[in-house]
């Protein structure tokens, strides 16, 4: 296992996106930040809190259907304790979308009354969605806008490329690339983003990502691993208690999974890449069960 991630996220691109978001913030009433429910902290760009601190904000824990239900509850409590509005959503099935629209309207109720009192009738709530790449932002926008939503058109004084998508008669969405690249505060954040597929598999060594996931599962969700790959619990225990390094023991269990799944190369050798891909794909698709990587300690 290496100690450095050495991932370059093109800071120039990040700076440009940050400027764009800060400029667009002036046009909106409320921010929706999409996080991955399996890694809520790792999937949050620290810049978001800083640049959106004066705006109302709703946090959406997306892909919650793939996450551990007990941990989902703990994360909801965590954000609530920090006075942050939070909801569980699944952009693929559409669960939580209607609740999101209701919460947007509830959060803006008083502000809209003040606007009406000033004589401005029919003013829509303007929303911006932010998140790091591959966290489900596009799926969420397609869901909330029901794909058929017509563009509302340009607002006076707003540049041509800014389009507003009508959500309902009260809410509209600013369709901009509200995406910031992740920031790797630690190696662990990078590994978490790699495990969930938020950053592409070719950026890090595939076996290294699968190794980290297997180690985590053996420590936290061993039963899931045993059931999925029909492993012998006693044998797993014996391998882990061998007088070898932890790396070797966990690698041996990965080899066992590869063998069970037929990831065998010529000469009977276990194909590490194929095995790693099987373990990662099974986790990402939910075949290993509902799993949360980032737990509240």
Short mmCIF file of C-alpha atoms in Angstrom, two decimals:
data_model
loop_
_atom_site.label_atom_id
_atom_site.label_comp_id
_atom_site.label_asym_id
_atom_site.label_seq_id
_atom_site.Cartn_x
_atom_site.Cartn_y
_atom_site.Cartn_z
CA UNK A 1 0.00 0.00 0.00
CA UNK A 2 1.40 3.36 -0.96
CA UNK A 3 1.25 6.39 1.31
CA UNK A 4 0.68 9.12 -1.24
CA UNK A 5 -2.24 9.60 -3.56
CA UNK A 6 -0.60 12.14 -5.87
CA UNK A 7 -3.88 13.08 -7.51
CA UNK A 8 -3.94 16.28 -9.50
CA UNK A 9 -7.41 17.76 -9.78
CA UNK A 10 -6.44 20.68 -12.04
CA UNK A 11 -6.70 23.53 -9.49
CA UNK A 12 -7.31 25.96 -12.37
CA UNK A 13 -10.55 24.20 -13.22
CA UNK A 14 -11.54 24.18 -9.56
CA UNK A 15 -10.85 27.90 -9.20
CA UNK A 16 -12.94 28.67 -12.28
CA UNK A 17 -15.87 26.62 -11.00
CA UNK A 18 -15.63 28.27 -7.59
CA UNK A 19 -15.76 31.74 -9.18
CA UNK A 20 -18.78 30.69 -11.26
CA UNK A 21 -20.63 29.40 -8.17
CA UNK A 22 -19.85 32.56 -6.19
CA UNK A 23 -21.14 34.71 -9.05
CA UNK A 24 -24.32 32.63 -9.39
CA UNK A 25 -24.98 32.70 -5.63
CA UNK A 26 -26.22 36.27 -5.99
CA UNK A 27 -29.08 34.98 -8.14
CA UNK A 28 -30.39 32.24 -5.86
CA UNK A 29 -32.28 31.94 -2.55
CA UNK A 30 -31.33 28.47 -1.45
CA UNK A 31 -28.54 25.93 -2.03
CA UNK A 32 -28.95 22.18 -2.31
CA UNK A 33 -25.74 20.29 -1.61
CA UNK A 34 -25.66 16.67 -2.73
CA UNK A 35 -23.47 14.23 -0.79
CA UNK A 36 -22.98 10.47 -1.02
CA UNK A 37 -24.75 8.90 2.00
CA UNK A 38 -22.00 6.25 2.22
CA UNK A 39 -19.26 8.89 2.63
CA UNK A 40 -20.94 12.16 3.71
CA UNK A 41 -17.76 13.95 4.81
CA UNK A 42 -15.41 12.71 2.08
CA UNK A 43 -17.94 13.71 -0.61
CA UNK A 44 -18.27 17.24 0.73
CA UNK A 45 -15.97 19.89 -0.73
CA UNK A 46 -14.83 22.08 2.22
CA UNK A 47 -15.09 25.19 0.01
CA UNK A 48 -18.87 24.77 -0.20
CA UNK A 49 -19.43 25.68 3.46
CA UNK A 50 -17.22 28.70 3.12
CA UNK A 51 -18.79 30.14 -0.04
CA UNK A 52 -22.41 29.35 0.86
CA UNK A 53 -22.36 30.41 4.52
CA UNK A 54 -24.77 33.33 4.03
CA UNK A 55 -27.34 31.27 2.13
CA UNK A 56 -30.05 28.88 3.24
CA UNK A 57 -28.88 25.34 2.53
CA UNK A 58 -30.33 21.84 2.38
CA UNK A 59 -28.03 18.81 2.44
CA UNK A 60 -29.17 15.74 0.52
CA UNK A 61 -27.65 12.37 1.36
CA UNK A 62 -27.97 10.68 -2.02
CA UNK A 63 -27.71 6.90 -2.66
CA UNK A 64 -29.07 6.34 0.86
CA UNK A 65 -30.61 3.06 -0.35
CA UNK A 66 -27.04 1.69 -0.69
CA UNK A 67 -26.02 2.88 2.79
CA UNK A 68 -26.45 1.25 6.21
CA UNK A 69 -29.84 2.32 7.64
CA UNK A 70 -28.49 2.67 11.20
CA UNK A 71 -25.70 4.91 9.94
CA UNK A 72 -28.15 6.99 7.85
CA UNK A 73 -30.04 7.82 11.07
CA UNK A 74 -26.80 8.78 12.82
CA UNK A 75 -25.78 11.07 9.94
CA UNK A 76 -29.20 12.76 9.98
CA UNK A 77 -28.72 13.40 13.73
CA UNK A 78 -25.19 14.66 13.11
CA UNK A 79 -26.28 17.28 10.56
CA UNK A 80 -29.34 18.27 12.61
CA UNK A 81 -27.12 18.83 15.66
CA UNK A 82 -25.07 21.19 13.51
CA UNK A 83 -28.29 23.07 12.64
CA UNK A 84 -28.22 21.85 9.05
CA UNK A 85 -31.32 20.77 7.16
CA UNK A 86 -30.82 17.29 5.76
CA UNK A 87 -32.83 14.71 3.81
CA UNK A 88 -32.23 11.21 2.46
CA UNK A 89 -32.71 10.86 -1.29
CA UNK A 90 -32.24 8.27 -3.99
CA UNK A 91 -32.04 10.01 -7.35
CA UNK A 92 -32.36 6.75 -9.28
CA UNK A 93 -35.75 5.74 -7.83
CA UNK A 94 -36.86 9.30 -7.06
CA UNK A 95 -37.29 8.68 -3.32
CA UNK A 96 -36.99 11.90 -1.34
CA UNK A 97 -37.55 14.20 -4.34
CA UNK A 98 -41.02 15.38 -3.26
CA UNK A 99 -39.80 15.87 0.32
CA UNK A 100 -36.97 18.02 -1.07
CA UNK A 101 -39.41 20.27 -2.94
CA UNK A 102 -41.60 20.57 0.18
CA UNK A 103 -38.59 21.48 2.35
CA UNK A 104 -37.41 24.11 -0.16
CA UNK A 105 -40.85 25.75 -0.01
CA UNK A 106 -41.04 25.51 3.79
CA UNK A 107 -37.58 27.05 4.22
CA UNK A 108 -38.56 30.00 2.02
CA UNK A 109 -42.08 30.57 3.41
CA UNK A 110 -41.27 33.60 5.56
CA UNK A 111 -39.00 35.20 2.97
CA UNK A 112 -41.68 34.90 0.31
CA UNK A 113 -44.26 36.50 2.62
CA UNK A 114 -41.96 39.50 3.02
CA UNK A 115 -41.55 39.70 -0.77
CA UNK A 116 -45.34 39.57 -1.23
CA UNK A 117 -45.78 42.25 1.47
CA UNK A 118 -43.54 44.47 -0.64
CA UNK A 119 -45.95 44.01 -3.53
CA UNK A 120 -43.98 41.49 -5.56
CA UNK A 121 -46.44 38.75 -6.50
CA UNK A 122 -45.44 35.51 -8.22
CA UNK A 123 -41.73 35.64 -7.33
CA UNK A 124 -40.30 32.12 -7.69
CA UNK A 125 -37.91 30.45 -5.24
CA UNK A 126 -34.54 30.16 -6.98
CA UNK A 127 -32.43 27.12 -6.25
CA UNK A 128 -28.83 26.11 -7.03
CA UNK A 129 -27.56 22.54 -6.77
CA UNK A 130 -23.93 21.91 -5.89
CA UNK A 131 -21.82 18.82 -5.39
CA UNK A 132 -18.60 17.13 -6.40
CA UNK A 133 -18.50 15.08 -9.66
CA UNK A 134 -20.26 11.69 -9.84
CA UNK A 135 -22.25 12.18 -6.66
CA UNK A 136 -25.57 11.97 -8.53
CA UNK A 137 -26.20 15.64 -9.32
CA UNK A 138 -27.35 15.07 -12.93
CA UNK A 139 -29.71 12.22 -11.95
CA UNK A 140 -31.17 14.40 -9.20
CA UNK A 141 -31.72 17.35 -11.57
CA UNK A 142 -33.39 15.04 -14.13
CA UNK A 143 -35.62 13.64 -11.40
CA UNK A 144 -36.62 16.93 -9.80
CA UNK A 145 -37.18 18.57 -13.20
CA UNK A 146 -39.01 15.46 -14.49
CA UNK A 147 -36.86 15.77 -17.65
CA UNK A 148 -39.70 17.44 -19.56
CA UNK A 149 -39.43 20.76 -17.74
CA UNK A 150 -39.17 23.66 -20.10
CA UNK A 151 -36.53 26.29 -19.63
CA UNK A 152 -37.99 29.40 -18.07
CA UNK A 153 -35.70 31.60 -20.13
CA UNK A 154 -33.31 34.37 -19.28
CA UNK A 155 -33.87 36.78 -16.44
CA UNK A 156 -33.20 40.48 -17.07
CA UNK A 157 -29.56 41.28 -16.50
CA UNK A 158 -28.56 37.63 -16.51
CA UNK A 159 -26.13 36.40 -19.15
CA UNK A 160 -27.55 34.33 -21.98
CA UNK A 161 -26.12 30.95 -20.96
CA UNK A 162 -27.85 30.94 -17.56
CA UNK A 163 -31.03 28.93 -17.92
CA UNK A 164 -33.76 28.48 -15.33
CA UNK A 165 -35.56 25.15 -15.13
CA UNK A 166 -39.11 25.25 -13.80
CA UNK A 167 -39.71 22.68 -11.06
CA UNK A 168 -43.27 23.73 -10.22
CA UNK A 169 -45.24 27.00 -10.05
CA UNK A 170 -43.21 28.10 -7.01
CA UNK A 171 -39.68 26.79 -7.58
CA UNK A 172 -37.11 27.14 -10.34
CA UNK A 173 -33.61 25.80 -10.64
CA UNK A 174 -30.53 27.55 -11.97
CA UNK A 175 -29.03 25.14 -14.44
CA UNK A 176 -25.30 25.79 -14.02
CA UNK A 177 -22.32 23.47 -13.54
CA UNK A 178 -22.46 23.74 -9.74
CA UNK A 179 -19.71 21.17 -9.38
CA UNK A 180 -16.46 21.47 -7.44
CA UNK A 181 -13.70 18.89 -7.60
CA UNK A 182 -13.07 16.99 -4.38
CA UNK A 183 -10.31 18.21 -2.12
CA UNK A 184 -8.13 15.51 -0.65
CA UNK A 185 -7.67 16.57 2.95
CA UNK A 186 -6.15 13.15 3.67
CA UNK A 187 -5.32 9.90 1.94
CA UNK A 188 -8.43 8.39 3.55
CA UNK A 189 -10.70 10.86 1.74
CA UNK A 190 -9.13 9.90 -1.59
CA UNK A 191 -9.52 6.19 -0.87
CA UNK A 192 -13.19 6.67 0.16
CA UNK A 193 -13.92 8.55 -3.06
CA UNK A 194 -12.18 5.81 -5.05
CA UNK A 195 -14.08 2.99 -3.29
CA UNK A 196 -17.46 4.55 -4.11
CA UNK A 197 -16.40 5.22 -7.72
CA UNK A 198 -16.59 8.99 -7.27
CA UNK A 199 -13.12 9.25 -8.77
CA UNK A 200 -12.27 7.02 -11.71
CA UNK A 201 -10.66 3.65 -11.13
CA UNK A 202 -7.72 4.41 -13.41
CA UNK A 203 -6.53 7.24 -11.14
CA UNK A 204 -5.55 4.84 -8.36
CA UNK A 205 -4.31 1.27 -8.37
CA UNK A 206 -7.42 -0.94 -8.59
CA UNK A 207 -6.02 -3.62 -6.26
CA UNK A 208 -5.16 -0.96 -3.70
CA UNK A 209 -8.75 0.38 -3.67
CA UNK A 210 -10.22 -3.14 -3.42
CA UNK A 211 -7.71 -4.00 -0.66
CA UNK A 212 -8.86 -0.99 1.40
CA UNK A 213 -12.50 -1.95 0.88
CA UNK A 214 -11.90 -5.62 1.79
CA UNK A 215 -10.02 -4.61 4.96
CA UNK A 216 -12.89 -2.27 5.92
CA UNK A 217 -15.51 -4.95 5.25
CA UNK A 218 -13.64 -7.57 7.27
CA UNK A 219 -13.56 -5.14 10.20
CA UNK A 220 -17.10 -3.76 9.92
CA UNK A 221 -19.31 -5.93 7.66
CA UNK A 222 -17.66 -9.36 7.74
CA UNK A 223 -20.99 -11.19 7.56
CA UNK A 224 -21.85 -9.40 4.28
CA UNK A 225 -18.56 -10.57 2.76
CA UNK A 226 -18.98 -14.16 3.98
CA UNK A 227 -22.53 -14.42 2.64
CA UNK A 228 -21.86 -12.81 -0.73
CA UNK A 229 -18.88 -15.01 -1.57
CA UNK A 230 -19.92 -18.17 0.36
CA UNK A 231 -16.78 -18.00 2.48
CA UNK A 232 -16.07 -20.19 5.49
CA UNK A 233 -16.11 -18.02 8.61
CA UNK A 234 -13.66 -20.30 10.42
CA UNK A 235 -11.24 -20.25 7.49
CA UNK A 236 -11.39 -16.41 7.34
CA UNK A 237 -10.64 -16.25 11.07
CA UNK A 238 -7.66 -18.59 10.62
CA UNK A 239 -6.24 -16.55 7.73
CA UNK A 240 -6.55 -13.31 9.69
CA UNK A 241 -4.80 -14.87 12.70
CA UNK A 242 -1.87 -16.22 10.69
CA UNK A 243 1.57 -15.10 11.74
CA UNK A 244 1.95 -12.95 8.61
CA UNK A 245 1.59 -9.24 7.90
CA UNK A 246 -1.98 -7.85 7.74
CA UNK A 247 -1.40 -7.02 4.05
CA UNK A 248 -0.62 -10.65 3.22
CA UNK A 249 -3.60 -11.99 5.21
CA UNK A 250 -6.11 -9.65 3.57
CA UNK A 251 -4.59 -10.30 0.14
CA UNK A 252 -5.04 -14.05 0.75
CA UNK A 253 -8.75 -13.48 1.46
CA UNK A 254 -9.02 -11.45 -1.78
CA UNK A 255 -7.41 -14.39 -3.62
CA UNK A 256 -9.98 -16.69 -2.04
CA UNK A 257 -12.81 -14.44 -3.29
CA UNK A 258 -11.20 -14.42 -6.77
CA UNK A 259 -11.09 -18.20 -6.80
CA UNK A 260 -14.74 -18.46 -5.68
CA UNK A 261 -15.76 -16.05 -8.43
CA UNK A 262 -13.74 -17.72 -11.17
CA UNK A 263 -11.29 -14.83 -11.62
CA UNK A 264 -8.58 -17.27 -12.69
CA UNK A 265 -5.92 -16.40 -15.27
CA UNK A 266 -3.75 -18.82 -17.27
CA UNK A 267 -1.80 -21.34 -15.23
CA UNK A 268 -4.38 -21.22 -12.42
CA UNK A 269 -3.18 -17.83 -11.17
CA UNK A 270 -5.83 -15.58 -9.60
CA UNK A 271 -6.36 -12.42 -11.65
CA UNK A 272 -5.95 -9.55 -9.13
CA UNK A 273 -7.52 -6.89 -11.34
CA UNK A 274 -10.56 -9.04 -12.12
CA UNK A 275 -10.99 -9.93 -8.43
CA UNK A 276 -10.67 -6.28 -7.39
CA UNK A 277 -13.26 -5.24 -9.98
CA UNK A 278 -15.70 -7.92 -8.74
CA UNK A 279 -15.41 -6.74 -5.10
CA UNK A 280 -15.74 -3.03 -6.01
CA UNK A 281 -18.65 -3.60 -8.43
CA UNK A 282 -20.50 -5.70 -5.84
CA UNK A 283 -20.09 -2.92 -3.26
CA UNK A 284 -21.12 -0.10 -5.62
CA UNK A 285 -24.19 -1.92 -6.90
CA UNK A 286 -25.37 -2.85 -3.40
CA UNK A 287 -24.85 -6.60 -3.93
CA UNK A 288 -22.71 -6.68 -0.78
CA UNK A 289 -25.61 -5.18 1.16
CA UNK A 290 -26.26 -1.75 2.64
CA UNK A 291 -22.87 -0.40 3.67
CA UNK A 292 -21.65 2.95 4.99
CA UNK A 293 -17.92 3.54 4.73
CA UNK A 294 -17.78 6.72 6.81
CA UNK A 295 -19.20 6.23 10.27
CA UNK A 296 -19.67 8.74 13.05
CA UNK A 297 -17.10 7.81 15.65
#
